[in-house]
Amino acid sequence: MVTAAGQQSQGVPYASPTTWREWTQFVDTEPPCLPGTGPWSAEERLDYHSRFVILSTPTMAKASLTLRRLMILNRCHNGTARRGLLLSGPPTTGKTTTLQQLGRTFHLADRSRRGTPEDHLPVVFLSVPPAATAKMLVSELARYLDLPITASMNQARITDIACATLNELGTRLVLIDDVHLLNTRTRTGAETSDQMKHLSERIPATFVYAGVNLDSSPLLTGVRGAQIAGRFKTVRNPPLGHGSSAQRASWEGLIRGMDEALRLDAHRTGALARHAPYLHLRTGGRIGSLSALVREAAITAILDGTEKITKRLLDDIELDELAEHTPQPAKRR
């Protein structure tokens, strides 16, 4: 349930945007903020830190600029070989968040130009289902659009209905997450990849695919992979570095943004930023691991009444298995 201000009711979990209604709710939900001028209850602050803020990373900025150029390039393109974007990187580096923020930004910009006509849907967001077949993928698209399809319909019929609907709705951006799940070395995976290519030729939109380590995935191998590689450019989303002065400045800016967003009664501005090198060492520069660590530390500080994040508290919080078992660089002597 969404309130008039675009905020979801307290205690109601946020649904993943797997339908156009849920996507619209995601777009309409304002960034997390605390109501009024305070004081805020512990429950309000727990909810706030559960969501927390989304801060722009260098990859997010690069992907946004690249996508804008591609969409202009595709704007008056009459052929089928439109340009697309691949967003690739290791797990927990923020690919899905980046993908969703790209879509949200474009959706809001489109709305500011057109208003909110009921017969317009600028963005589609899909995730590749596990062990997806071509029919499963296009059925997922139909489900997103809430189309009245039946089990007796074949793949071609569902595709026709979905493509006609998206053309009528003026969709200009199609986001597909988890494309690393497609194993194009198998017949099923190859057919599903072909279905994605077919959709991109039927819908006059820019397509963005996101997945884990796409450079080394089957998606870009063979004849089918060459077709994708020939139409798509890649924005790589590695863990954030900490070696050069520019990398350290970028990382420290990210931590400062989190520091300023904390709402803890005993927090002093700059207290978290002092631990920027330590936070990089703990998380390996993975934005997902960093966000989880800081949010859990803030929630713990509220629950135990200390109302501040200390290095000891950060030490006591276990990270995800990937971060915990990634070898850390040796300390300089």
Coordinates of C-alpha atoms in Angstrom, one line a residue:
M1 CA 0.0 0.0 0.0
V2 CA 1.4 3.4 -1.0
T3 CA 0.5 6.6 0.8
A4 CA -0.4 9.8 -0.9
A5 CA 3.2 11.0 -0.4
G6 CA 4.5 8.0 -2.2
Q7 CA 5.8 6.2 0.9
Q8 CA 4.8 2.7 1.6
S9 CA 2.9 2.0 4.9
Q10 CA 5.0 1.2 7.9
G11 CA 5.7 -2.5 8.3
V12 CA 4.6 -3.5 4.8
P13 CA 7.5 -5.2 2.9
Y14 CA 8.5 -3.7 -0.4
A15 CA 7.6 -5.9 -3.4
S16 CA 10.1 -6.6 -6.1
P17 CA 9.1 -4.7 -9.2
T18 CA 8.0 -7.7 -11.2
T19 CA 4.7 -6.3 -12.6
W20 CA 4.0 -2.9 -14.0
R21 CA 2.0 -2.0 -10.9
E22 CA 4.9 -2.9 -8.6
W23 CA 7.3 -1.0 -10.9
T24 CA 5.2 2.1 -10.8
Q25 CA 5.1 1.8 -7.0
F26 CA 8.9 1.6 -7.0
V27 CA 9.1 4.7 -9.2
D28 CA 6.7 6.6 -7.1
T29 CA 8.3 5.7 -3.8
E30 CA 10.3 8.6 -2.6
P31 CA 13.8 8.1 -1.3
P32 CA 13.8 7.2 2.4
C33 CA 13.3 10.1 4.8
L34 CA 12.1 10.5 8.3
P35 CA 8.7 12.2 8.8
G36 CA 8.4 15.7 10.2
T37 CA 11.2 17.4 12.1
G38 CA 11.5 14.9 15.0
P39 CA 11.9 13.5 17.5
W40 CA 11.6 10.2 15.6
S41 CA 10.6 6.9 17.3
A42 CA 12.9 3.9 17.3
E43 CA 10.6 2.1 15.0
E44 CA 10.6 4.9 12.5
R45 CA 14.4 5.0 12.5
L46 CA 14.6 1.2 12.2
D47 CA 12.4 1.3 9.1
Y48 CA 14.6 4.2 7.7
H49 CA 17.8 2.3 8.1
S50 CA 16.2 -0.9 6.8
R51 CA 15.8 0.9 3.4
F52 CA 18.5 3.7 3.8
V53 CA 19.8 5.8 0.9
I54 CA 21.1 4.8 -2.5
L55 CA 24.2 6.7 -3.3
S56 CA 25.6 7.2 -6.8
T57 CA 28.7 5.2 -7.7
P58 CA 31.1 5.9 -10.6
T59 CA 29.7 2.9 -12.4
M60 CA 26.1 4.2 -12.0
A61 CA 27.1 7.6 -13.4
K62 CA 28.9 6.0 -16.3
A63 CA 26.0 3.6 -17.1
S64 CA 23.5 6.5 -16.9
L65 CA 25.5 8.6 -19.4
T66 CA 26.1 5.7 -21.7
L67 CA 22.4 4.7 -21.7
R68 CA 21.3 8.3 -22.5
R69 CA 23.6 8.4 -25.5
L70 CA 22.4 5.0 -26.7
M71 CA 18.7 6.0 -26.4
I72 CA 19.3 9.1 -28.5
L73 CA 21.2 6.9 -31.0
N74 CA 18.3 4.6 -31.2
R75 CA 15.6 7.3 -31.2
C76 CA 15.1 7.5 -35.0
H77 CA 16.7 4.1 -35.9
N78 CA 14.5 2.3 -38.4
G79 CA 16.3 -1.0 -38.6
T80 CA 16.3 -3.9 -36.2
A81 CA 19.9 -3.8 -35.0
R82 CA 19.5 -1.2 -32.3
R83 CA 22.3 -0.6 -29.9
G84 CA 22.0 -2.0 -26.3
L85 CA 23.9 -2.0 -23.0
L86 CA 25.4 -4.8 -20.9
L87 CA 25.9 -4.2 -17.2
S88 CA 28.4 -6.8 -16.0
G89 CA 30.2 -7.4 -12.7
P90 CA 30.8 -9.8 -9.8
P91 CA 28.1 -10.5 -7.3
T92 CA 27.0 -7.9 -4.7
T93 CA 28.5 -5.0 -6.7
G94 CA 25.2 -3.2 -7.2
K95 CA 24.2 -4.3 -10.7
T96 CA 20.5 -4.7 -10.0
T97 CA 20.3 -1.5 -8.0
T98 CA 22.0 0.3 -10.9
L99 CA 19.6 -1.2 -13.4
Q100 CA 16.6 -0.2 -11.4
Q101 CA 17.9 3.3 -10.9
L102 CA 18.5 3.7 -14.6
G103 CA 14.9 2.7 -15.2
R104 CA 13.5 4.9 -12.4
T105 CA 15.4 8.0 -13.7
F106 CA 14.2 7.5 -17.2
H107 CA 10.6 6.8 -16.1
L108 CA 10.5 10.0 -14.0
A109 CA 12.1 12.1 -16.9
D110 CA 9.5 10.7 -19.3
R111 CA 6.7 11.5 -16.9
S112 CA 7.9 15.1 -16.5
R113 CA 7.6 15.5 -20.3
R114 CA 4.3 13.6 -20.9
G115 CA 2.5 13.6 -17.6
T116 CA 1.0 10.3 -16.5
P117 CA -1.2 9.1 -19.4
E118 CA -2.9 5.7 -18.6
D119 CA -1.9 4.4 -22.0
H120 CA 1.8 4.9 -21.6
L121 CA 4.4 2.6 -20.0
P122 CA 8.0 3.9 -20.7
V123 CA 9.9 1.2 -18.9
V124 CA 9.7 -2.6 -18.5
F125 CA 11.8 -4.5 -15.9
L126 CA 12.2 -8.2 -16.0
S127 CA 14.3 -10.9 -14.4
V128 CA 15.2 -14.1 -16.3
P129 CA 13.5 -17.0 -14.6
P130 CA 15.6 -19.9 -13.4
A131 CA 16.0 -22.6 -16.2
A132 CA 14.0 -20.2 -18.5
T133 CA 12.6 -21.4 -21.8
A134 CA 11.7 -19.0 -24.5
K135 CA 8.0 -19.3 -23.7
M136 CA 8.7 -18.8 -20.0
L137 CA 10.5 -15.5 -20.8
V138 CA 7.8 -14.1 -22.9
S139 CA 5.2 -15.3 -20.5
E140 CA 7.0 -13.4 -17.7
L141 CA 6.8 -10.3 -19.9
A142 CA 3.0 -10.9 -20.4
R143 CA 2.7 -11.4 -16.6
Y144 CA 4.5 -8.1 -16.0
L145 CA 2.0 -6.4 -18.4
D146 CA -1.0 -8.2 -16.8
L147 CA -2.1 -9.6 -20.1
P148 CA -4.8 -12.2 -20.3
I149 CA -2.9 -15.1 -21.7
T150 CA -3.8 -18.8 -21.3
A151 CA -1.8 -22.0 -21.0
S152 CA -3.0 -23.1 -24.4
M153 CA -1.4 -20.1 -26.1
N154 CA 1.9 -20.9 -27.9
Q155 CA 5.0 -18.9 -27.7
A156 CA 4.4 -17.0 -31.0
R157 CA 0.9 -15.9 -29.9
I158 CA 2.1 -14.6 -26.5
T159 CA 5.0 -12.8 -28.2
D160 CA 2.6 -11.1 -30.7
I161 CA 0.3 -9.9 -27.9
A162 CA 3.2 -8.7 -25.7
C163 CA 5.0 -6.8 -28.5
A164 CA 1.8 -5.2 -29.7
T165 CA 1.0 -4.1 -26.2
L166 CA 4.4 -2.6 -25.6
N167 CA 4.3 -0.8 -29.0
E168 CA 0.9 0.7 -28.1
L169 CA 2.2 1.7 -24.7
G170 CA 5.2 3.5 -26.2
T171 CA 7.8 1.5 -24.2
R172 CA 11.3 2.8 -24.9
L173 CA 13.4 1.1 -22.3
V174 CA 13.5 -2.7 -21.5
L175 CA 15.6 -3.8 -18.6
I176 CA 16.4 -7.5 -18.2
D177 CA 18.2 -8.7 -15.1
D178 CA 20.0 -12.0 -14.3
V179 CA 20.9 -12.8 -17.9
H180 CA 23.8 -14.9 -16.7
L181 CA 21.2 -17.6 -16.0
L182 CA 21.0 -18.2 -19.7
N183 CA 23.3 -21.0 -20.8
T184 CA 23.4 -20.5 -24.6
R185 CA 25.4 -23.7 -24.9
T186 CA 22.2 -25.6 -24.3
R187 CA 19.3 -25.7 -26.7
T188 CA 16.9 -24.2 -24.2
G189 CA 19.3 -21.4 -23.4
A190 CA 20.0 -20.7 -27.0
E191 CA 16.3 -20.5 -27.9
T192 CA 15.7 -18.1 -25.0
S193 CA 18.5 -15.9 -26.2
D194 CA 17.0 -15.9 -29.6
Q195 CA 13.7 -14.9 -28.1
M196 CA 15.3 -11.9 -26.4
K197 CA 16.8 -10.9 -29.8
H198 CA 13.4 -11.3 -31.4
L199 CA 11.8 -9.0 -28.8
S200 CA 14.5 -6.4 -29.4
E201 CA 13.6 -6.4 -33.1
R202 CA 9.9 -6.2 -32.5
I203 CA 9.9 -3.4 -29.9
P204 CA 11.4 0.0 -30.7
A205 CA 13.2 0.3 -27.4
T206 CA 16.7 0.3 -26.0
F207 CA 17.5 -3.0 -24.2
V208 CA 19.8 -3.2 -21.1
Y209 CA 20.9 -6.6 -19.8
A210 CA 22.5 -7.1 -16.4
G211 CA 24.2 -10.2 -15.0
V212 CA 27.2 -11.7 -13.2
N213 CA 30.5 -11.6 -15.0
L214 CA 29.0 -11.5 -18.5
D215 CA 32.4 -11.3 -20.1
S216 CA 33.0 -14.9 -19.3
S217 CA 29.5 -16.2 -19.5
P218 CA 28.1 -18.3 -22.4
L219 CA 25.9 -15.4 -23.3
L220 CA 28.7 -13.9 -25.4
T221 CA 30.0 -17.0 -26.9
G222 CA 29.4 -18.6 -30.3
V223 CA 27.4 -17.1 -33.2
R224 CA 24.6 -15.9 -31.0
G225 CA 27.1 -14.3 -28.6
A226 CA 28.8 -12.5 -31.5
Q227 CA 25.5 -11.0 -32.5
I228 CA 24.9 -9.6 -29.0
A229 CA 28.5 -8.4 -28.7
G230 CA 28.2 -6.7 -32.1
R231 CA 25.1 -4.7 -30.9
F232 CA 25.8 -4.1 -27.2
K233 CA 28.4 -2.2 -25.4
T234 CA 29.5 -3.1 -21.9
V235 CA 29.7 -1.1 -18.7
R236 CA 31.6 -3.1 -16.2
N237 CA 30.7 -2.9 -12.5
P238 CA 33.7 -4.1 -10.5
P239 CA 34.1 -3.7 -6.8
L240 CA 35.2 -0.1 -6.0
G241 CA 39.0 0.2 -5.8
H242 CA 41.1 1.8 -3.1
G243 CA 44.5 1.9 -4.6
S244 CA 44.8 5.2 -6.4
S245 CA 44.1 8.6 -4.9
A246 CA 41.1 9.0 -7.2
Q247 CA 39.7 5.6 -6.0
R248 CA 40.2 6.5 -2.4
A249 CA 38.5 9.9 -2.9
S250 CA 35.5 8.2 -4.6
W251 CA 35.2 5.6 -1.8
E252 CA 35.5 8.2 1.0
G253 CA 32.9 10.3 -0.7
L254 CA 30.5 7.3 -0.7
I255 CA 31.2 6.7 3.0
R256 CA 30.7 10.4 3.8
G257 CA 27.3 10.2 2.1
M258 CA 26.3 7.3 4.3
D259 CA 27.7 9.0 7.4
E260 CA 25.6 12.1 6.7
A261 CA 22.5 9.9 6.2
L262 CA 22.7 8.1 9.5
R263 CA 19.9 8.9 12.0
L264 CA 21.4 7.8 15.3
D265 CA 21.0 9.9 18.5
A266 CA 24.6 9.7 19.5
H267 CA 26.1 9.8 16.0
R268 CA 28.6 12.6 15.3
T269 CA 29.1 13.6 11.7
G270 CA 32.4 12.1 10.4
A271 CA 32.5 9.2 12.8
L272 CA 31.7 6.6 10.1
A273 CA 33.9 8.4 7.5
R274 CA 36.9 7.9 9.7
H275 CA 36.6 4.1 9.1
A276 CA 36.6 4.4 5.3
P277 CA 39.8 2.3 4.8
Y278 CA 38.6 -0.3 7.3
L279 CA 35.2 -0.5 5.6
H280 CA 36.9 -1.1 2.2
L281 CA 39.1 -3.8 3.8
R282 CA 36.0 -5.5 5.3
T283 CA 33.8 -5.4 2.2
G284 CA 36.4 -5.6 -0.6
G285 CA 34.7 -2.6 -2.2
R286 CA 31.5 -4.4 -2.8
I287 CA 28.6 -1.9 -2.5
G288 CA 26.1 -4.5 -1.6
S289 CA 28.2 -5.8 1.3
L290 CA 29.0 -2.2 2.4
S291 CA 25.3 -1.2 2.5
A292 CA 24.3 -4.3 4.4
L293 CA 27.1 -3.8 7.0
V294 CA 26.3 -0.1 7.6
R295 CA 22.6 -0.7 7.8
E296 CA 22.9 -3.6 10.2
A297 CA 25.3 -1.7 12.3
A298 CA 22.8 1.3 12.5
I299 CA 19.9 -1.1 13.4
T300 CA 22.0 -2.8 16.1
A301 CA 23.0 0.6 17.6
I302 CA 19.3 1.5 17.9
L303 CA 18.3 -1.9 19.3
D304 CA 21.1 -2.0 22.0
G305 CA 20.6 1.7 22.9
T306 CA 24.2 2.9 22.1
E307 CA 22.9 5.0 19.2
K308 CA 26.3 5.1 17.5
I309 CA 28.5 3.0 15.1
T310 CA 31.9 2.1 16.4
K311 CA 34.7 0.0 14.9
R312 CA 34.0 -2.6 17.6
L313 CA 30.4 -2.8 16.6
L314 CA 31.4 -3.1 12.9
D315 CA 33.9 -5.9 13.9
D316 CA 31.1 -7.8 15.6
I317 CA 28.8 -7.9 12.6
E318 CA 29.3 -10.8 10.2
L319 CA 29.2 -10.1 6.5
D320 CA 27.8 -12.2 3.7
E321 CA 29.8 -15.4 2.9
L322 CA 31.4 -13.9 -0.2
A323 CA 32.9 -10.9 1.6
E324 CA 33.9 -12.9 4.7
H325 CA 35.8 -15.5 2.6
T326 CA 37.4 -13.1 0.1
P327 CA 41.2 -13.0 0.8
Q328 CA 42.1 -9.6 2.1
P329 CA 45.3 -7.8 0.9
A330 CA 48.3 -7.9 3.2
K331 CA 48.7 -4.9 5.4
R332 CA 51.7 -2.6 4.6
R333 CA 54.4 -2.6 7.2

